[in-house]
Amino acid sequence: MKRPAPKHRPSPRSGEPRTAPRVAPQVAEVTVTEVGARGDGIASFEDAKLFVPLTVPGDRVRVAVKEAANAKGDGLRADLLEILEPGPGRAAPPCSHFGTCGGCTLQHMEDAAYAAWKVGLVQGALARVGLGDTPLEPLSRTPPAARRRARFAALKRGRRVWLGFNERMSHRLTDLAECPVLRPGLFALVEPLRGLLLSVLPDGGGCDVIATDLEGGIDLVLVGPRSLDRAARERLVSFGEEFGVARISWQADERQPDGRGTPEPIAHRRPLAVSFAGLPVTPPPGAFLQASAEGESALVAAVLANIGEPKRVADLFAGLGTFAVPLAQRAAVHAVEGDAPALAALNKAAGALRLTTERRDLFENPLTAKELARFDAVVFDPPRAGAAAQTQALAGSKVPRVVAVSCNPATFARDARTLVDGGYVLSRVYPVDQFLWSAHAEVVGVFSRP
Ligand SMILES: C[S@@+](CC[C@H](N)C(=O)[O-])C[C@H]1O[C@@H](n2cnc3c(N)ncnc32)[C@H](O)[C@@H]1O
């Protein structure tokens, strides 16, 4: 059955088609030589780079050359029509949705080649800012069925609800029948959620579902365009009871001028927690959490192994305390974060830890070199945009050691360049593959003043 293009587009993705000049479609045969940073194979076509999704190096393929690959006109994009001769690094994708679902980009690549490509993402980003010689630690891997947090999109049409991830390069939804990335407990809720949303959404309506697998059970936040009526609230409550969901909240985006409302808990049946270094913290609905426990462990281990023996540490973009809590077991920690509910949760849990907190917008108002002077180490872990302003301030500071965590190698490399230009030495980088089969890589970088 053909999947509908939703009217309400709940979760825009980075891979959306851009407005790009079109060229007449043209069928060609090309050989793929490498895989680019977004996971597409790259071939050469009429002196231009040709991006062919779902291919690996060595693939001889027939393609339909379609359009400029981006608005700047750097290269061309093609659709894969046929694999004439497979390259040596091809593998059978483990998921039946692979190729249409936008959740995964690289299931068709043999594992060793995939791992090498992930490391190459980090290496390439560093090389582009002149830091390509930085020693890289081995890649930390996250296994399948480990993702503990997912954001699904849902759409109701007539008597059917589509629920899953956006298709590749499209606003259409993949109606998930399986997902080898998610923890089984998260996937098990997909079908029951379809039943719930059938009765809660209006025809043609959609919402997002943020599902997090926590200690105590599953936490759901439904994000929709309007408020819920009483009958819908009651259905959410009975859904929680029937399927053992620990907490269900509704976030009505229309209430706020910026289109982002605050999640309102509708049913809270069981206590929820995530433990950092053995300390349970209760996340507010929708709070940031590292996507897998395995990824989080790798990031925390890299931070702790490289922080030295500081007396006072600043943890910037601290969230719920993923790094602040384990750090506070060996030093006095000042945790700075923009999200008030996350900080309140951390404060409530911190108890006897040597931990202070501060709510602050670190883009607009980064800690100054003067404020940084009281710390002998800084950890920072910004969102994908990176920490340009905070890194400028750090570059002008005397903090002896900085450990940067990032989910975006490109902004990490930009910020690393700023620190190195400010006199820091980047001694090593840890690549972490927390987002299995995606074109994302996580990074920890260790900086010190000589
Ligand atoms: C990648 S998360 C890291 C959180 C935490 N370190 C962890 O590992 O769980 C980035 C954090 O930055 C916070 N944040 C986003 N923009 C911010 C800003 N302008 N100022 C301060 N914090 C911000 C988010 O709320 C989020 O908690």
PDB file of C-alpha atoms in Angstrom, residues 197-429:
ATOM      1  CA  LEU A 197      -3.535   7.148  17.817  1.00  0.00           C
ATOM      2  CA  LEU A 198      -6.380   5.844  15.690  1.00  0.00           C
ATOM      3  CA  SER A 199      -8.725   6.929  18.437  1.00  0.00           C
ATOM      4  CA  VAL A 200      -6.863  10.106  19.453  1.00  0.00           C
ATOM      5  CA  LEU A 201      -5.897  11.765  16.163  1.00  0.00           C
ATOM      6  CA  PRO A 202      -8.367  13.426  13.807  1.00  0.00           C
ATOM      7  CA  ASP A 203      -8.495  12.109  10.232  1.00  0.00           C
ATOM      8  CA  GLY A 204      -5.494  13.518   8.366  1.00  0.00           C
ATOM      9  CA  GLY A 205      -3.890  14.524  11.672  1.00  0.00           C
ATOM     10  CA  GLY A 206      -0.430  13.587  12.851  1.00  0.00           C
ATOM     11  CA  CYS A 207       1.862  13.753  15.831  1.00  0.00           C
ATOM     12  CA  ASP A 208       5.340  12.755  16.901  1.00  0.00           C
ATOM     13  CA  VAL A 209       5.967  10.146  19.571  1.00  0.00           C
ATOM     14  CA  ILE A 210       9.152  10.395  21.636  1.00  0.00           C
ATOM     15  CA  ALA A 211       9.698   7.053  23.337  1.00  0.00           C
ATOM     16  CA  THR A 212      12.427   6.474  25.922  1.00  0.00           C
ATOM     17  CA  ASP A 213      13.210   3.179  27.619  1.00  0.00           C
ATOM     18  CA  LEU A 214      14.160   4.073  31.197  1.00  0.00           C
ATOM     19  CA  GLU A 215      14.626   2.262  34.505  1.00  0.00           C
ATOM     20  CA  GLY A 216      11.014   1.727  35.624  1.00  0.00           C
ATOM     21  CA  GLY A 217       9.527   1.475  32.144  1.00  0.00           C
ATOM     22  CA  ILE A 218       8.809   3.395  28.994  1.00  0.00           C
ATOM     23  CA  ASP A 219       8.318   7.133  28.948  1.00  0.00           C
ATOM     24  CA  LEU A 220       6.196   8.499  26.097  1.00  0.00           C
ATOM     25  CA  VAL A 221       5.796  12.096  24.968  1.00  0.00           C
ATOM     26  CA  LEU A 222       3.240  12.662  22.225  1.00  0.00           C
ATOM     27  CA  VAL A 223       3.863  15.923  20.398  1.00  0.00           C
ATOM     28  CA  GLY A 224       0.865  17.216  18.474  1.00  0.00           C
ATOM     29  CA  PRO A 225      -0.340  20.466  17.040  1.00  0.00           C
ATOM     30  CA  ARG A 226      -3.223  21.023  19.480  1.00  0.00           C
ATOM     31  CA  SER A 227      -4.457  20.319  22.980  1.00  0.00           C
ATOM     32  CA  LEU A 228      -6.187  17.071  23.906  1.00  0.00           C
ATOM     33  CA  ASP A 229      -9.855  16.858  24.822  1.00  0.00           C
ATOM     34  CA  ARG A 230     -10.995  14.989  27.898  1.00  0.00           C
ATOM     35  CA  ALA A 231     -11.902  11.782  26.079  1.00  0.00           C
ATOM     36  CA  ALA A 232      -8.451  11.622  24.466  1.00  0.00           C
ATOM     37  CA  ARG A 233      -6.767  12.150  27.837  1.00  0.00           C
ATOM     38  CA  GLU A 234      -8.760   9.265  29.269  1.00  0.00           C
ATOM     39  CA  ARG A 235      -7.670   7.073  26.385  1.00  0.00           C
ATOM     40  CA  LEU A 236      -4.032   7.899  27.088  1.00  0.00           C
ATOM     41  CA  VAL A 237      -4.515   6.920  30.733  1.00  0.00           C
ATOM     42  CA  SER A 238      -6.117   3.582  29.867  1.00  0.00           C
ATOM     43  CA  PHE A 239      -3.439   2.953  27.205  1.00  0.00           C
ATOM     44  CA  GLY A 240      -0.767   3.406  29.894  1.00  0.00           C
ATOM     45  CA  GLU A 241      -2.526   0.905  32.145  1.00  0.00           C
ATOM     46  CA  GLU A 242      -3.139  -1.657  29.425  1.00  0.00           C
ATOM     47  CA  PHE A 243       0.398  -1.646  28.021  1.00  0.00           C
ATOM     48  CA  GLY A 244       2.339  -0.927  31.210  1.00  0.00           C
ATOM     49  CA  VAL A 245       3.725   2.428  30.062  1.00  0.00           C
ATOM     50  CA  ALA A 246       5.329   4.191  33.017  1.00  0.00           C
ATOM     51  CA  ARG A 247       4.557   7.792  32.003  1.00  0.00           C
ATOM     52  CA  ILE A 248       2.662   9.444  29.155  1.00  0.00           C
ATOM     53  CA  SER A 249       2.784  13.168  28.422  1.00  0.00           C
ATOM     54  CA  TRP A 250       1.226  15.320  25.751  1.00  0.00           C
ATOM     55  CA  GLN A 251       3.019  18.316  24.281  1.00  0.00           C
ATOM     56  CA  ALA A 252       0.741  20.725  22.402  1.00  0.00           C
ATOM     57  CA  ASP A 253       3.023  22.752  20.196  1.00  0.00           C
ATOM     58  CA  GLU A 254       0.409  25.341  19.257  1.00  0.00           C
ATOM     59  CA  ARG A 255       0.373  26.864  22.736  1.00  0.00           C
ATOM     60  CA  GLN A 256       3.773  28.482  22.437  1.00  0.00           C
ATOM     61  CA  PRO A 257       4.725  31.293  20.075  1.00  0.00           C
ATOM     62  CA  ASP A 258       7.870  29.369  19.106  1.00  0.00           C
ATOM     63  CA  GLY A 259       5.769  26.275  18.359  1.00  0.00           C
ATOM     64  CA  ARG A 260       7.399  24.242  21.125  1.00  0.00           C
ATOM     65  CA  GLY A 261       5.225  23.509  24.108  1.00  0.00           C
ATOM     66  CA  THR A 262       6.067  21.988  27.460  1.00  0.00           C
ATOM     67  CA  PRO A 263       5.161  18.308  27.853  1.00  0.00           C
ATOM     68  CA  GLU A 264       2.235  17.875  30.248  1.00  0.00           C
ATOM     69  CA  PRO A 265       2.205  14.535  32.097  1.00  0.00           C
ATOM     70  CA  ILE A 266      -1.209  12.874  31.596  1.00  0.00           C
ATOM     71  CA  ALA A 267      -0.495   9.569  33.316  1.00  0.00           C
ATOM     72  CA  HIS A 268       2.402   8.698  35.613  1.00  0.00           C
ATOM     73  CA  ARG A 269       2.076   5.146  36.818  1.00  0.00           C
ATOM     74  CA  ARG A 270       5.551   4.227  37.966  1.00  0.00           C
ATOM     75  CA  PRO A 271       8.729   6.036  39.106  1.00  0.00           C
ATOM     76  CA  LEU A 272      11.233   6.522  36.288  1.00  0.00           C
ATOM     77  CA  ALA A 273      14.972   6.998  36.413  1.00  0.00           C
ATOM     78  CA  VAL A 274      18.219   6.888  34.534  1.00  0.00           C
ATOM     79  CA  SER A 275      21.275   6.144  36.653  1.00  0.00           C
ATOM     80  CA  PHE A 276      24.591   7.912  36.181  1.00  0.00           C
ATOM     81  CA  ALA A 277      27.437   6.246  38.097  1.00  0.00           C
ATOM     82  CA  GLY A 278      24.799   4.550  40.242  1.00  0.00           C
ATOM     83  CA  LEU A 279      22.866   7.754  41.039  1.00  0.00           C
ATOM     84  CA  PRO A 280      19.244   7.639  39.834  1.00  0.00           C
ATOM     85  CA  VAL A 281      18.015  10.841  38.182  1.00  0.00           C
ATOM     86  CA  THR A 282      14.352  11.225  37.143  1.00  0.00           C
ATOM     87  CA  PRO A 283      14.271  12.742  33.666  1.00  0.00           C
ATOM     88  CA  PRO A 284      11.507  15.244  33.004  1.00  0.00           C
ATOM     89  CA  PRO A 285       9.376  14.282  29.981  1.00  0.00           C
ATOM     90  CA  GLY A 286      11.306  14.801  26.744  1.00  0.00           C
ATOM     91  CA  ALA A 287      14.684  15.571  28.403  1.00  0.00           C
ATOM     92  CA  PHE A 288      17.845  14.842  26.429  1.00  0.00           C
ATOM     93  CA  LEU A 289      19.449  11.468  27.060  1.00  0.00           C
ATOM     94  CA  GLN A 290      22.294   9.807  25.154  1.00  0.00           C
ATOM     95  CA  ALA A 291      20.662   7.520  22.583  1.00  0.00           C
ATOM     96  CA  SER A 292      22.027   4.257  23.987  1.00  0.00           C
ATOM     97  CA  ALA A 293      23.449   3.099  27.306  1.00  0.00           C
ATOM     98  CA  GLU A 294      26.401   1.605  25.389  1.00  0.00           C
ATOM     99  CA  GLY A 295      27.179   4.913  23.662  1.00  0.00           C
ATOM    100  CA  GLU A 296      26.841   6.774  26.933  1.00  0.00           C
ATOM    101  CA  SER A 297      29.275   4.372  28.658  1.00  0.00           C
ATOM    102  CA  ALA A 298      31.863   4.872  25.904  1.00  0.00           C
ATOM    103  CA  LEU A 299      31.577   8.665  26.114  1.00  0.00           C
ATOM    104  CA  VAL A 300      31.740   8.730  29.918  1.00  0.00           C
ATOM    105  CA  ALA A 301      34.721   6.346  29.946  1.00  0.00           C
ATOM    106  CA  ALA A 302      36.607   8.566  27.481  1.00  0.00           C
ATOM    107  CA  VAL A 303      35.850  11.694  29.528  1.00  0.00           C
ATOM    108  CA  LEU A 304      36.901  10.119  32.846  1.00  0.00           C
ATOM    109  CA  ALA A 305      40.054   8.580  31.372  1.00  0.00           C
ATOM    110  CA  ASN A 306      41.233  11.966  30.147  1.00  0.00           C
ATOM    111  CA  ILE A 307      40.052  14.502  32.689  1.00  0.00           C
ATOM    112  CA  GLY A 308      43.183  14.105  34.839  1.00  0.00           C
ATOM    113  CA  GLU A 309      42.876  14.800  38.554  1.00  0.00           C
ATOM    114  CA  PRO A 310      41.110  18.136  38.719  1.00  0.00           C
ATOM    115  CA  LYS A 311      39.786  19.776  41.873  1.00  0.00           C
ATOM    116  CA  ARG A 312      37.140  21.853  40.119  1.00  0.00           C
ATOM    117  CA  VAL A 313      35.443  20.948  36.838  1.00  0.00           C
ATOM    118  CA  ALA A 314      32.880  22.823  34.761  1.00  0.00           C
ATOM    119  CA  ASP A 315      30.471  20.580  32.838  1.00  0.00           C
ATOM    120  CA  LEU A 316      28.936  22.767  30.131  1.00  0.00           C
ATOM    121  CA  PHE A 317      25.733  21.695  28.317  1.00  0.00           C
ATOM    122  CA  ALA A 318      25.356  19.288  31.235  1.00  0.00           C
ATOM    123  CA  GLY A 319      21.833  17.990  30.577  1.00  0.00           C
ATOM    124  CA  LEU A 320      20.688  15.576  33.279  1.00  0.00           C
ATOM    125  CA  GLY A 321      24.243  15.049  34.488  1.00  0.00           C
ATOM    126  CA  THR A 322      25.574  12.238  32.274  1.00  0.00           C
ATOM    127  CA  PHE A 323      29.119  13.531  32.872  1.00  0.00           C
ATOM    128  CA  ALA A 324      28.555  15.810  35.870  1.00  0.00           C
ATOM    129  CA  VAL A 325      27.488  12.978  38.199  1.00  0.00           C
ATOM    130  CA  PRO A 326      30.449  10.639  37.592  1.00  0.00           C
ATOM    131  CA  LEU A 327      32.794  13.634  37.622  1.00  0.00           C
ATOM    132  CA  ALA A 328      31.342  14.799  40.950  1.00  0.00           C
ATOM    133  CA  GLN A 329      32.540  11.571  42.534  1.00  0.00           C
ATOM    134  CA  ARG A 330      36.131  12.763  42.059  1.00  0.00           C
ATOM    135  CA  ALA A 331      35.948  16.591  41.948  1.00  0.00           C
ATOM    136  CA  ALA A 332      33.743  19.587  42.685  1.00  0.00           C
ATOM    137  CA  VAL A 333      31.581  20.090  39.598  1.00  0.00           C
ATOM    138  CA  HIS A 334      29.708  23.129  38.316  1.00  0.00           C
ATOM    139  CA  ALA A 335      27.051  21.959  35.828  1.00  0.00           C
ATOM    140  CA  VAL A 336      25.763  24.575  33.373  1.00  0.00           C
ATOM    141  CA  GLU A 337      22.747  23.902  31.170  1.00  0.00           C
ATOM    142  CA  GLY A 338      20.009  25.825  29.368  1.00  0.00           C
ATOM    143  CA  ASP A 339      17.097  23.480  30.077  1.00  0.00           C
ATOM    144  CA  ALA A 340      15.552  24.323  33.469  1.00  0.00           C
ATOM    145  CA  PRO A 341      13.630  21.026  33.994  1.00  0.00           C
ATOM    146  CA  ALA A 342      16.785  18.981  33.268  1.00  0.00           C
ATOM    147  CA  LEU A 343      18.777  21.011  35.791  1.00  0.00           C
ATOM    148  CA  ALA A 344      16.012  20.729  38.379  1.00  0.00           C
ATOM    149  CA  ALA A 345      16.080  16.929  37.968  1.00  0.00           C
ATOM    150  CA  LEU A 346      19.858  16.892  38.403  1.00  0.00           C
ATOM    151  CA  ASN A 347      19.674  19.135  41.472  1.00  0.00           C
ATOM    152  CA  LYS A 348      17.005  16.983  43.072  1.00  0.00           C
ATOM    153  CA  ALA A 349      19.073  13.832  42.597  1.00  0.00           C
ATOM    154  CA  ALA A 350      22.477  15.297  43.475  1.00  0.00           C
ATOM    155  CA  GLY A 351      22.091  14.971  47.265  1.00  0.00           C
ATOM    156  CA  ALA A 352      25.504  14.896  48.890  1.00  0.00           C
ATOM    157  CA  LEU A 353      27.480  15.229  45.653  1.00  0.00           C
ATOM    158  CA  ARG A 354      29.838  18.175  45.319  1.00  0.00           C
ATOM    159  CA  LEU A 355      27.758  19.671  42.559  1.00  0.00           C
ATOM    160  CA  THR A 356      26.484  23.167  41.847  1.00  0.00           C
ATOM    161  CA  THR A 357      24.247  24.045  38.909  1.00  0.00           C
ATOM    162  CA  GLU A 358      23.552  27.098  36.827  1.00  0.00           C
ATOM    163  CA  ARG A 359      20.910  27.703  34.185  1.00  0.00           C
ATOM    164  CA  ARG A 360      22.457  29.671  31.390  1.00  0.00           C
ATOM    165  CA  ASP A 361      22.268  30.094  27.641  1.00  0.00           C
ATOM    166  CA  LEU A 362      25.796  29.184  26.604  1.00  0.00           C
ATOM    167  CA  PHE A 363      25.288  30.344  23.013  1.00  0.00           C
ATOM    168  CA  GLU A 364      24.318  33.860  24.050  1.00  0.00           C
ATOM    169  CA  ASN A 365      26.181  34.052  27.307  1.00  0.00           C
ATOM    170  CA  PRO A 366      29.157  31.655  27.434  1.00  0.00           C
ATOM    171  CA  LEU A 367      31.333  31.418  30.540  1.00  0.00           C
ATOM    172  CA  THR A 368      33.989  34.107  30.154  1.00  0.00           C
ATOM    173  CA  ALA A 369      37.742  33.513  30.462  1.00  0.00           C
ATOM    174  CA  LYS A 370      37.537  35.194  33.875  1.00  0.00           C
ATOM    175  CA  GLU A 371      34.751  32.877  35.047  1.00  0.00           C
ATOM    176  CA  LEU A 372      36.626  29.876  33.660  1.00  0.00           C
ATOM    177  CA  ALA A 373      39.738  30.745  35.679  1.00  0.00           C
ATOM    178  CA  ARG A 374      38.473  28.883  38.767  1.00  0.00           C
ATOM    179  CA  PHE A 375      38.315  25.526  36.950  1.00  0.00           C
ATOM    180  CA  ASP A 376      41.219  23.214  36.246  1.00  0.00           C
ATOM    181  CA  ALA A 377      39.199  21.176  33.735  1.00  0.00           C
ATOM    182  CA  VAL A 378      36.190  21.783  31.498  1.00  0.00           C
ATOM    183  CA  VAL A 379      33.913  19.249  29.793  1.00  0.00           C
ATOM    184  CA  PHE A 380      31.520  20.479  27.145  1.00  0.00           C
ATOM    185  CA  ASP A 381      28.919  18.578  25.124  1.00  0.00           C
ATOM    186  CA  PRO A 382      26.840  20.937  22.991  1.00  0.00           C
ATOM    187  CA  PRO A 383      24.004  20.167  20.565  1.00  0.00           C
ATOM    188  CA  ARG A 384      24.799  19.545  16.870  1.00  0.00           C
ATOM    189  CA  ALA A 385      25.400  23.243  16.232  1.00  0.00           C
ATOM    190  CA  GLY A 386      28.516  23.021  18.404  1.00  0.00           C
ATOM    191  CA  ALA A 387      29.762  25.570  20.920  1.00  0.00           C
ATOM    192  CA  ALA A 388      31.310  28.368  18.842  1.00  0.00           C
ATOM    193  CA  ALA A 389      30.916  31.159  21.411  1.00  0.00           C
ATOM    194  CA  GLN A 390      31.929  29.024  24.385  1.00  0.00           C
ATOM    195  CA  THR A 391      34.960  27.692  22.525  1.00  0.00           C
ATOM    196  CA  GLN A 392      36.108  31.235  21.719  1.00  0.00           C
ATOM    197  CA  ALA A 393      35.991  32.026  25.439  1.00  0.00           C
ATOM    198  CA  LEU A 394      37.843  28.807  26.295  1.00  0.00           C
ATOM    199  CA  ALA A 395      40.494  29.608  23.696  1.00  0.00           C
ATOM    200  CA  GLY A 396      41.205  32.831  25.581  1.00  0.00           C
ATOM    201  CA  SER A 397      41.235  31.101  28.985  1.00  0.00           C
ATOM    202  CA  LYS A 398      43.987  29.387  30.967  1.00  0.00           C
ATOM    203  CA  VAL A 399      42.006  26.202  31.766  1.00  0.00           C
ATOM    204  CA  PRO A 400      44.689  23.491  31.539  1.00  0.00           C
ATOM    205  CA  ARG A 401      42.459  20.674  30.253  1.00  0.00           C
ATOM    206  CA  VAL A 402      39.340  20.565  28.128  1.00  0.00           C
ATOM    207  CA  VAL A 403      37.432  17.451  27.053  1.00  0.00           C
ATOM    208  CA  ALA A 404      34.917  18.073  24.270  1.00  0.00           C
ATOM    209  CA  VAL A 405      32.068  15.692  23.467  1.00  0.00           C
ATOM    210  CA  SER A 406      30.124  16.114  20.260  1.00  0.00           C
ATOM    211  CA  CYS A 407      27.509  14.439  18.080  1.00  0.00           C
ATOM    212  CA  ASN A 408      28.669  16.325  15.005  1.00  0.00           C
ATOM    213  CA  PRO A 409      32.233  15.839  13.700  1.00  0.00           C
ATOM    214  CA  ALA A 410      31.980  18.979  11.520  1.00  0.00           C
ATOM    215  CA  THR A 411      31.172  21.409  14.355  1.00  0.00           C
ATOM    216  CA  PHE A 412      33.531  19.500  16.654  1.00  0.00           C
ATOM    217  CA  ALA A 413      36.344  20.072  14.138  1.00  0.00           C
ATOM    218  CA  ARG A 414      35.473  23.761  13.805  1.00  0.00           C
ATOM    219  CA  ASP A 415      35.522  24.180  17.603  1.00  0.00           C
ATOM    220  CA  ALA A 416      38.713  22.093  17.885  1.00  0.00           C
ATOM    221  CA  ARG A 417      40.398  24.453  15.419  1.00  0.00           C
ATOM    222  CA  THR A 418      39.399  27.423  17.611  1.00  0.00           C
ATOM    223  CA  LEU A 419      40.904  25.766  20.692  1.00  0.00           C
ATOM    224  CA  VAL A 420      44.105  24.819  18.866  1.00  0.00           C
ATOM    225  CA  ASP A 421      44.420  28.366  17.520  1.00  0.00           C
ATOM    226  CA  GLY A 422      44.057  29.491  21.136  1.00  0.00           C
ATOM    227  CA  GLY A 423      47.108  27.418  22.129  1.00  0.00           C
ATOM    228  CA  TYR A 424      45.576  24.049  23.072  1.00  0.00           C
ATOM    229  CA  VAL A 425      46.974  20.761  21.818  1.00  0.00           C
ATOM    230  CA  LEU A 426      44.439  18.176  20.636  1.00  0.00           C
ATOM    231  CA  SER A 427      46.144  15.010  21.865  1.00  0.00           C
ATOM    232  CA  ARG A 428      43.590  12.358  20.902  1.00  0.00           C
ATOM    233  CA  VAL A 429      40.106  11.788  19.604  1.00  0.00           C
TER     234      VAL A 429
END
